[in-house]
Short mmCIF file of C-alpha atoms and ligand atoms in Angstrom, two decimals:
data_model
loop_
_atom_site.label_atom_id
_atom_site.label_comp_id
_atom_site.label_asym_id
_atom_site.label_seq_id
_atom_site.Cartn_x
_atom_site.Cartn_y
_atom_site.Cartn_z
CA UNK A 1 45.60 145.28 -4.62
CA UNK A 2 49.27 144.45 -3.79
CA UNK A 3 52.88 143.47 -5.51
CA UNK A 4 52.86 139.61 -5.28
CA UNK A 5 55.87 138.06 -3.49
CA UNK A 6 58.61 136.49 -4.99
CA UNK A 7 61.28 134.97 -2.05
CA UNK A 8 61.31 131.70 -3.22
CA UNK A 9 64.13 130.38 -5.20
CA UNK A 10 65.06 126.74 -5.74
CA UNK A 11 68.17 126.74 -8.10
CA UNK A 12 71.13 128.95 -7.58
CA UNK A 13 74.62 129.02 -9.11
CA UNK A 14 77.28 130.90 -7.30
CA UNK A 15 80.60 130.51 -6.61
CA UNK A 16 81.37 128.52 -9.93
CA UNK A 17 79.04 125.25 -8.84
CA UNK A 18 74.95 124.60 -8.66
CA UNK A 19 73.01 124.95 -5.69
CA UNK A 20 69.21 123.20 -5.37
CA UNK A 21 66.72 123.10 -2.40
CA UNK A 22 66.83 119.67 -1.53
CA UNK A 23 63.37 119.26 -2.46
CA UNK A 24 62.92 115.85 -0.94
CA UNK A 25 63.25 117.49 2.80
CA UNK A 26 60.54 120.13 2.68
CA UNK A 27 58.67 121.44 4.21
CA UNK A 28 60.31 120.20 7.38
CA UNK A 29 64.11 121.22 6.77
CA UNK A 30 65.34 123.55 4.15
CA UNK A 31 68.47 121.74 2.81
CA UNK A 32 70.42 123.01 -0.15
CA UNK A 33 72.75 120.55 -1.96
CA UNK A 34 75.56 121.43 -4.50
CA UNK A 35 76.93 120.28 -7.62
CA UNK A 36 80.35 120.58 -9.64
CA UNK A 37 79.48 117.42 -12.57
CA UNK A 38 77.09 116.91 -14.83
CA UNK A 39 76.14 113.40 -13.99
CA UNK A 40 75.40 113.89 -10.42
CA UNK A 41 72.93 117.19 -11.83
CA UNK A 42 71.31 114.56 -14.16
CA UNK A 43 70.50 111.48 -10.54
CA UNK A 44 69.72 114.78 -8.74
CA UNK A 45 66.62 115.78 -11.20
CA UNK A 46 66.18 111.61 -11.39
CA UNK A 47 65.80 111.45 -7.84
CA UNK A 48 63.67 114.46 -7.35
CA UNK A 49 65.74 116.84 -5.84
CA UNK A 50 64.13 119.05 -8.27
CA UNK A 51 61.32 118.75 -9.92
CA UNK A 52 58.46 120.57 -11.73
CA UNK A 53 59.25 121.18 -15.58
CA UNK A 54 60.49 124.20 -16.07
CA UNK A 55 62.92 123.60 -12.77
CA UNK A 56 63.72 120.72 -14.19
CA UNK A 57 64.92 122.66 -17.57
CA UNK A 58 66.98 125.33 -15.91
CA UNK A 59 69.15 122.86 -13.79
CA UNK A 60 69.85 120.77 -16.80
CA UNK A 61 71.22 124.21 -18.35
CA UNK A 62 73.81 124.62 -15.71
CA UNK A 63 73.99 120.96 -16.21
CA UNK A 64 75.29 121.68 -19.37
CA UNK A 65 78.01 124.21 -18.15
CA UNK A 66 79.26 121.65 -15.51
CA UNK A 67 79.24 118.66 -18.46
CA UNK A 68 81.39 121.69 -20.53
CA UNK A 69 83.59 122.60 -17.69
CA UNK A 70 84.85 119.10 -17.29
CA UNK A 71 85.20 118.31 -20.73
CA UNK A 72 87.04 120.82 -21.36
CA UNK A 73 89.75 119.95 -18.41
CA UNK A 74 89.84 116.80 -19.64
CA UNK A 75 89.82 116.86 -23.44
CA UNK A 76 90.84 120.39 -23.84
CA UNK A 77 90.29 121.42 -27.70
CA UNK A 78 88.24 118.09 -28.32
CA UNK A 79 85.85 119.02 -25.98
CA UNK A 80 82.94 119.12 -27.95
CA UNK A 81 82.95 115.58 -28.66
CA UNK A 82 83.05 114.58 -25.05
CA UNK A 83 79.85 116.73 -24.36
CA UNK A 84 77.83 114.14 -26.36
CA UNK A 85 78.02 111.37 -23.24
CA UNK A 86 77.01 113.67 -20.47
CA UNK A 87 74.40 115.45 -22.09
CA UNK A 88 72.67 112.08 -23.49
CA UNK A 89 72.63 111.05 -19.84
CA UNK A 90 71.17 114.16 -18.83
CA UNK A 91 69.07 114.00 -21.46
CA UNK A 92 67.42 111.10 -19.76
CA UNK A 93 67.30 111.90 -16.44
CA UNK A 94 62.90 112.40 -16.75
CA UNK A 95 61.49 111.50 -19.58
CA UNK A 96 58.14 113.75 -19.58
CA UNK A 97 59.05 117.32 -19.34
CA UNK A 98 60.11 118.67 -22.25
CA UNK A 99 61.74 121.73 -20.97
CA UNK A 100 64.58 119.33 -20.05
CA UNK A 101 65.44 118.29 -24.03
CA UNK A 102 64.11 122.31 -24.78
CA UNK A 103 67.04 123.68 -22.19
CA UNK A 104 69.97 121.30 -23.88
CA UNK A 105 68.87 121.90 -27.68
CA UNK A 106 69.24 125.20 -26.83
CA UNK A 107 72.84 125.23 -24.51
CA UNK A 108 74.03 122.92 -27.39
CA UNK A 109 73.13 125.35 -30.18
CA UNK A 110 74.74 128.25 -28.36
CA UNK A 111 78.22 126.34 -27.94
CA UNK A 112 78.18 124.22 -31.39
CA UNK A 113 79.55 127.92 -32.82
CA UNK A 114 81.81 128.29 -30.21
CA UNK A 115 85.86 127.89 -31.22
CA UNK A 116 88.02 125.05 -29.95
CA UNK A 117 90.47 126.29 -28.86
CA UNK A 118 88.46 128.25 -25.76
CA UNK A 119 86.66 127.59 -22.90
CA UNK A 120 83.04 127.61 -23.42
CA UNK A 121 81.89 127.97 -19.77
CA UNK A 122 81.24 131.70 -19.24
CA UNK A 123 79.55 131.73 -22.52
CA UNK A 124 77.53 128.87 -20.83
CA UNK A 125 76.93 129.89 -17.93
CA UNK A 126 75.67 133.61 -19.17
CA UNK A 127 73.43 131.07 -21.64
CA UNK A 128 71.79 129.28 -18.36
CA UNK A 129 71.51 132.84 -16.51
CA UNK A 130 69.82 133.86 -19.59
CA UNK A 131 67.28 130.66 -19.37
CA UNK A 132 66.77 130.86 -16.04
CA UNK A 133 65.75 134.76 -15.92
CA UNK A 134 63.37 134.75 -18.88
CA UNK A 135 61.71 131.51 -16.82
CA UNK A 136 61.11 133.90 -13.83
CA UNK A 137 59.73 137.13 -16.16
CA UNK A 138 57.65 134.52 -18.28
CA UNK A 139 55.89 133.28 -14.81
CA UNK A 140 54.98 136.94 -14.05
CA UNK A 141 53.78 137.99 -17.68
CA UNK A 142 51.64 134.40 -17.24
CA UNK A 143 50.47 135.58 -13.40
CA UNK A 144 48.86 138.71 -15.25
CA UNK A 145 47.27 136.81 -18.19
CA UNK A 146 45.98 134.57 -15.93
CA UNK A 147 44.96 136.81 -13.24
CA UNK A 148 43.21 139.13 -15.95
CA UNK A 149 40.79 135.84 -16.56
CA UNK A 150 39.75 135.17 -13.22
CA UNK A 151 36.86 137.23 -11.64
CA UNK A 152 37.11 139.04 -7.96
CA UNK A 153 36.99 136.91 -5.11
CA UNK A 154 37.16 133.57 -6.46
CA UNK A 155 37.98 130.09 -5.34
CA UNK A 156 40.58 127.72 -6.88
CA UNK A 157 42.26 124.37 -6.81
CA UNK A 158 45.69 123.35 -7.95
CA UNK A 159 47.51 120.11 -7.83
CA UNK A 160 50.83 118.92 -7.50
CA UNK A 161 53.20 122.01 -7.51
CA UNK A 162 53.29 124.51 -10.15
CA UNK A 163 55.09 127.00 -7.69
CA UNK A 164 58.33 128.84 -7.32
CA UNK A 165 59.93 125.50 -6.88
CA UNK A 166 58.74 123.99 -9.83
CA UNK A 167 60.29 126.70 -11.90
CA UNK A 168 63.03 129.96 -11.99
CA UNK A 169 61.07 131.51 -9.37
CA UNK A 170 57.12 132.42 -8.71
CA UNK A 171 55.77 129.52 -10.61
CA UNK A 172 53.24 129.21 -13.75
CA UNK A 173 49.83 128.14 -11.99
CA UNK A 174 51.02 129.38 -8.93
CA UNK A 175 52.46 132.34 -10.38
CA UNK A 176 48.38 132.90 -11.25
CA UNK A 177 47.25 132.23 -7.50
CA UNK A 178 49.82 134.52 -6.13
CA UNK A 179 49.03 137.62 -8.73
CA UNK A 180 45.21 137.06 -8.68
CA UNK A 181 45.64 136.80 -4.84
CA UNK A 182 47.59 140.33 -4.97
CA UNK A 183 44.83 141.54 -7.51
CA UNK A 184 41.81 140.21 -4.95
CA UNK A 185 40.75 137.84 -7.52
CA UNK A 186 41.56 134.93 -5.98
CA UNK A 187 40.45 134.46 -2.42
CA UNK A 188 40.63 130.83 -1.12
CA UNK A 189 42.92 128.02 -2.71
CA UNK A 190 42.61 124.47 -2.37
CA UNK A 191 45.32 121.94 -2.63
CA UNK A 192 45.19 118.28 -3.52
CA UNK A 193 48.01 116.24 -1.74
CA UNK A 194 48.78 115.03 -5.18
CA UNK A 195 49.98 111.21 -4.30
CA UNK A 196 51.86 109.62 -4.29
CA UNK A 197 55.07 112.00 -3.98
CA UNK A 198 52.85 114.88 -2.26
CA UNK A 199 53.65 117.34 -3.81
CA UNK A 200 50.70 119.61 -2.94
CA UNK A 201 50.97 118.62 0.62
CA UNK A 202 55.13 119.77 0.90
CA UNK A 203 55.68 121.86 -1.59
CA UNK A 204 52.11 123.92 -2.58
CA UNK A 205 50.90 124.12 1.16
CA UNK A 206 54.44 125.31 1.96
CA UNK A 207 54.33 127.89 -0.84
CA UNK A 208 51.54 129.63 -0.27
CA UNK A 209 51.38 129.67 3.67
CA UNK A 210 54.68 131.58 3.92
CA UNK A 211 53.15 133.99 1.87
CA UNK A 212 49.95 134.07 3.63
CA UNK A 213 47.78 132.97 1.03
CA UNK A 214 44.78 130.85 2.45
CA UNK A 215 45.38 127.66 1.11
CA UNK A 216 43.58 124.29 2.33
CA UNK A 217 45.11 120.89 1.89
CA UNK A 218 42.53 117.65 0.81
CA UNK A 219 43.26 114.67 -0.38
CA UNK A 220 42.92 113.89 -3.81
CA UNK A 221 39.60 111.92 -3.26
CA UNK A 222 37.63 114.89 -2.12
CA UNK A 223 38.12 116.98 -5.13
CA UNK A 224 34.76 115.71 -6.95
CA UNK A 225 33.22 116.56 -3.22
CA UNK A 226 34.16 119.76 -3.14
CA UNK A 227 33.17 120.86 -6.58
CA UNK A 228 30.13 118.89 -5.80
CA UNK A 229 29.38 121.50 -2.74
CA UNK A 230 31.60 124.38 -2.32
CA UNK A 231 32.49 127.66 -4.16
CA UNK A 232 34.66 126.56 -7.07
CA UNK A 233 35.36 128.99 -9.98
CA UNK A 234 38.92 127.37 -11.45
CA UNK A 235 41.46 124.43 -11.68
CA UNK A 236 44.52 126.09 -12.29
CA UNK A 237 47.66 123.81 -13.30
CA UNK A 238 51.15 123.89 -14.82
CA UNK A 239 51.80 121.42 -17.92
CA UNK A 240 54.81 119.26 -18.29
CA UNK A 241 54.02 119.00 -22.02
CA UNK A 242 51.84 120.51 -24.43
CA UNK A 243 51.67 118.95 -27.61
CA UNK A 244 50.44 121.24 -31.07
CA UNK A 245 46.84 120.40 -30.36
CA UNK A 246 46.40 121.58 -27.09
CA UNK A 247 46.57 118.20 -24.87
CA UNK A 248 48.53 118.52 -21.86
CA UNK A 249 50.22 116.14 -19.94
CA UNK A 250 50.80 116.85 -16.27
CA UNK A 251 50.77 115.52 -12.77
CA UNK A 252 48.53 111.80 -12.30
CA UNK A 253 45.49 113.23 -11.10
CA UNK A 254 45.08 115.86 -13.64
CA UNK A 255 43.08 114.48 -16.21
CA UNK A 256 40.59 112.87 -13.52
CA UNK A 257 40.26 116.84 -11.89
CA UNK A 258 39.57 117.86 -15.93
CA UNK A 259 36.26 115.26 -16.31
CA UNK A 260 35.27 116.04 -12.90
CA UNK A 261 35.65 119.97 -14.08
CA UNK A 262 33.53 119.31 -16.63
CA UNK A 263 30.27 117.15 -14.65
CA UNK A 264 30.67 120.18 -12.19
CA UNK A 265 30.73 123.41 -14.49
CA UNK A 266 34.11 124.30 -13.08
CA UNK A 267 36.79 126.13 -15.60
CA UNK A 268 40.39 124.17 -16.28
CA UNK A 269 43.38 126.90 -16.62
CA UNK A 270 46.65 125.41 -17.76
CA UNK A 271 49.25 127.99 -17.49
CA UNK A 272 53.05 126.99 -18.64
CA UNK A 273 55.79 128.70 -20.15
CA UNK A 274 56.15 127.80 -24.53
CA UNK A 275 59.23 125.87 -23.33
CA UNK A 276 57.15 123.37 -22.48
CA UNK A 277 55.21 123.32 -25.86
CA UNK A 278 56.50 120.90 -27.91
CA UNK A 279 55.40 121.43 -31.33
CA UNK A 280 57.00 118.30 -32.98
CA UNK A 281 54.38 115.91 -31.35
CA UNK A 282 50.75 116.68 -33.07
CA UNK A 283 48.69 114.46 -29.81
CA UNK A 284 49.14 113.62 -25.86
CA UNK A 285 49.08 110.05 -26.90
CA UNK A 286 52.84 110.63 -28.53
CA UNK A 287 53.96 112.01 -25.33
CA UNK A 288 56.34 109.99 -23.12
CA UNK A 289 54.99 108.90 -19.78
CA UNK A 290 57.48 108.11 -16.86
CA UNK A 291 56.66 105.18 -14.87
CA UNK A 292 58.07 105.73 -11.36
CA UNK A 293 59.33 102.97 -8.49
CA UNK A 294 56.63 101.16 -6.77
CA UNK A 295 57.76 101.86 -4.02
CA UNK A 296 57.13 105.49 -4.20
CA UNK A 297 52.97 104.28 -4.19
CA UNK A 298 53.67 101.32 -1.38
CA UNK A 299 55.12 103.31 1.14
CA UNK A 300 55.29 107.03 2.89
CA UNK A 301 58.65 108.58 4.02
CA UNK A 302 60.02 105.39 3.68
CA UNK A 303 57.48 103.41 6.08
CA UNK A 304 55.46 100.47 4.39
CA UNK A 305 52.04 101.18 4.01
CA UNK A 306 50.85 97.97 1.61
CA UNK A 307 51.70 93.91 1.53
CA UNK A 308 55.19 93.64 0.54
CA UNK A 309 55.55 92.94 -2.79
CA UNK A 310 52.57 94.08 -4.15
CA UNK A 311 52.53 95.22 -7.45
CA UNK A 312 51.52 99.15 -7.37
CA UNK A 313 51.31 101.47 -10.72
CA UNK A 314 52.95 104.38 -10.64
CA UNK A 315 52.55 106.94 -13.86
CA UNK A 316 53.93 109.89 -12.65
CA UNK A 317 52.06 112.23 -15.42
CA UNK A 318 48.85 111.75 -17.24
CA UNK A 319 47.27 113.49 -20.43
CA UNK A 320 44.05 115.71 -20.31
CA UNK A 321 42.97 116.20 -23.84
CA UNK A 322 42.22 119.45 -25.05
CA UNK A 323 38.92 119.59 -25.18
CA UNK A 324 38.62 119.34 -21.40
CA UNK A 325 40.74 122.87 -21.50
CA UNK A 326 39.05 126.04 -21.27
CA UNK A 327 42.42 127.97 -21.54
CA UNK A 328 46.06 127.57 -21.89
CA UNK A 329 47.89 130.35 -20.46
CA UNK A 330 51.83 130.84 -22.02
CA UNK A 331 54.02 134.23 -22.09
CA UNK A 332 53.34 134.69 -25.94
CA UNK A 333 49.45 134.86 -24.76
CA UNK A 334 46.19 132.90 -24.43
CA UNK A 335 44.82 130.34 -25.71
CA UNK A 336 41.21 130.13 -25.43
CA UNK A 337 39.64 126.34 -26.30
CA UNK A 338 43.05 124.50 -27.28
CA UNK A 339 42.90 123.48 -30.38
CA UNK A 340 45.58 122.25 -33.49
CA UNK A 341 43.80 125.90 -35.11
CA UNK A 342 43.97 128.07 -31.74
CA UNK A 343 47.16 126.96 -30.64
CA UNK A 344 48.69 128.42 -33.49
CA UNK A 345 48.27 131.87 -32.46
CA UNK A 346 51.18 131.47 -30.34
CA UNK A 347 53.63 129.45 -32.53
CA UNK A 348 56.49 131.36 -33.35
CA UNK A 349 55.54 134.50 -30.51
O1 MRU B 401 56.89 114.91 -10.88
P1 MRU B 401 57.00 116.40 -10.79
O2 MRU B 401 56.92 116.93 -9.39
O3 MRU B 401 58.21 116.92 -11.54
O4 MRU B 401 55.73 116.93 -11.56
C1 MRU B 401 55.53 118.30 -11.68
C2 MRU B 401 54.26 118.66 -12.35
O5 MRU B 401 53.51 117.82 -12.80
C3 MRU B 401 53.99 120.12 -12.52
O6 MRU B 401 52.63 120.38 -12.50
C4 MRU B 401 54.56 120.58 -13.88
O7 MRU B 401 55.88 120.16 -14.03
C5 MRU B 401 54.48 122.04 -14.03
S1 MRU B 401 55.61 122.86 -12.98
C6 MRU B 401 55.52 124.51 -13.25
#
């Protein structure tokens, strides 16, 4: 048994502006982009500079200070009313992860008390510090619940990325695979590609073999395959919203890994953070989906790889209901078979 790492970073403010991992460029080149206004934080989660919901959440935070900064220059004690443009636009930015509304309810409640006649952005920026810290020590409280479930020497597979990029730092279902892989628990993990953005292929892969955690890339095909005829104790994924019942929605792909979970007797962990709970919607039919470019399904790294013009779907989440859930893993604790009854052990924890 060993300490689990925890390099990775994606989202760093120093010297009075944002800094992400261009997330676009990885593996291949490690680019880090920087922002002083709001607006530019909102096209940068649009556009996928950062992604992965609870990422997403803690850059709209500092989001927040930059949209307070400027209003503040600009309108000095009437700044509060010129917060309401920005943050709507932010607000928007991606319409499925609910740690992205979460994140500005809460930077908006903390500087609705502040005076006038001040400037709000150290309070602000102590307020996004504050979010983005409690996203990194809920990952590791989640790596040990989850890790606690899994028996010795076990295989997985995860898709998309849940990692360290996806979040503060050491990731929700990843945060699992890298404790359980510390613990011995976890001994072989497989990762889908996830198209049509790849995320398992640049961003999981990536992860995990820096840290030297024996991870093997398929394509999202071979998944019913491999449960079909390897060693396959656990799906473990990260959530972009829960809803009070217990359905998640998550990366296209999910839900079709849940049924085939199912046929094969294989066990579906979803492990995210309660900021991405979002008790006000009672079903996963109620939750947003975003629809993403065609393009993003028609071609690869910018090369054509269909007939032009051909119409291409392009749901960037889907829902798996509950019942296809064995467990929901959160920092207030476990959910075993999601439910509107079980998941309200962990309301209000
Ligand atoms: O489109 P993305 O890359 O933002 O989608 C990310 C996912 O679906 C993740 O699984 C989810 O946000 C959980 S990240 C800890």
């Amino acid at each position: 048994m060993h300490k689990p790492l925890d390099s990775i970073q994606p989202i760093i403010w120093r010297e009075d502006r944002l800094h992400l991992l261009d997330q676009r460029r990885l593996p291949n080149e490690q680019v880090w982009l920087d922002y002083q206004q709001a607006n530019e934080v909102a096209d940068a989660i649009t556009n996928m500079v950062v992604r992965g919901a609870p990422a997403i959440g803690i850059t709209a935070a500092f989001g927040v200070v930059l949209a307070a900064r400027e209003a503040w220059l600009q309108q000095g004690e009437a700044w509060k009313q010129a917060m309401d443009k920005p943050l709507a636009y932010l607000a928007e930015s991606r319409p499925t992860a609910v740690n992205l509304r979460w994140a500005i309810e809460r930077m908006t409640s903390v500087y609705q008390d502040l005076p006038d006649n001040e400037s709000p952005e150290e309070i602000l920026i102590e307020q996004a510090k504050m979010i983005h810290n409690e996203d990194i020590a809920a990952n590791h409280k989640m790596g040990k619940l989850g890790s606690a479930l899994i028996d010795a020497d076990s295989h997985v597979l995860t898709h998309c990325n849940a990692g360290a990029l996806a979040t503060g730092g050491f990731g929700t279902a990843l945060g699992v695979i890298r404790q359980a892989y510390a613990d011995g628990n976890v001994t072989q993990v497989y990762a889908d590609e996830t198209r049509p953005w790849l995320q398992g292929a640049r961003l999981t892969a990536w992860e995990l073999s820096q840290e030297g955690i024996p991870v093997t890339l398929q394509a999202d095909g071979a998944a019913a395959a491999l449960m079909a005829t390897s060693k396959l104790e656990w799906i473990i994924v990260g959530a972009d919203r829960i809803t009070a019942n217990g359905d998640v929605a998550n990366k296209i792909g999910t839900y079709m890994l849940a049924i085939l979970a199912k046929y094969h007797n294989v066990k579906v962990m979803v492990v995210a953070p309660t900021s991405t709970i979002d008790w006000t919607l009672n079903s996963g039919s109620e939750i947003p989906i975003e629809q993403r470019p065609a393009e993003e399904v028609t071609t690869i790294n910018g090369v054509n790889i269909a007939p032009q013009g051909i119409p291409a779907l392009n749901p960037a989440f889907d829902v798996t209901p509950a019942s296809l859930i064995d467990v929901i893993v959160t920092e207030a604790g476990v959910v075993l078979s999601p439910s509107l009854e079980s998941m309200s052990i962990i309301k209000g924890n």
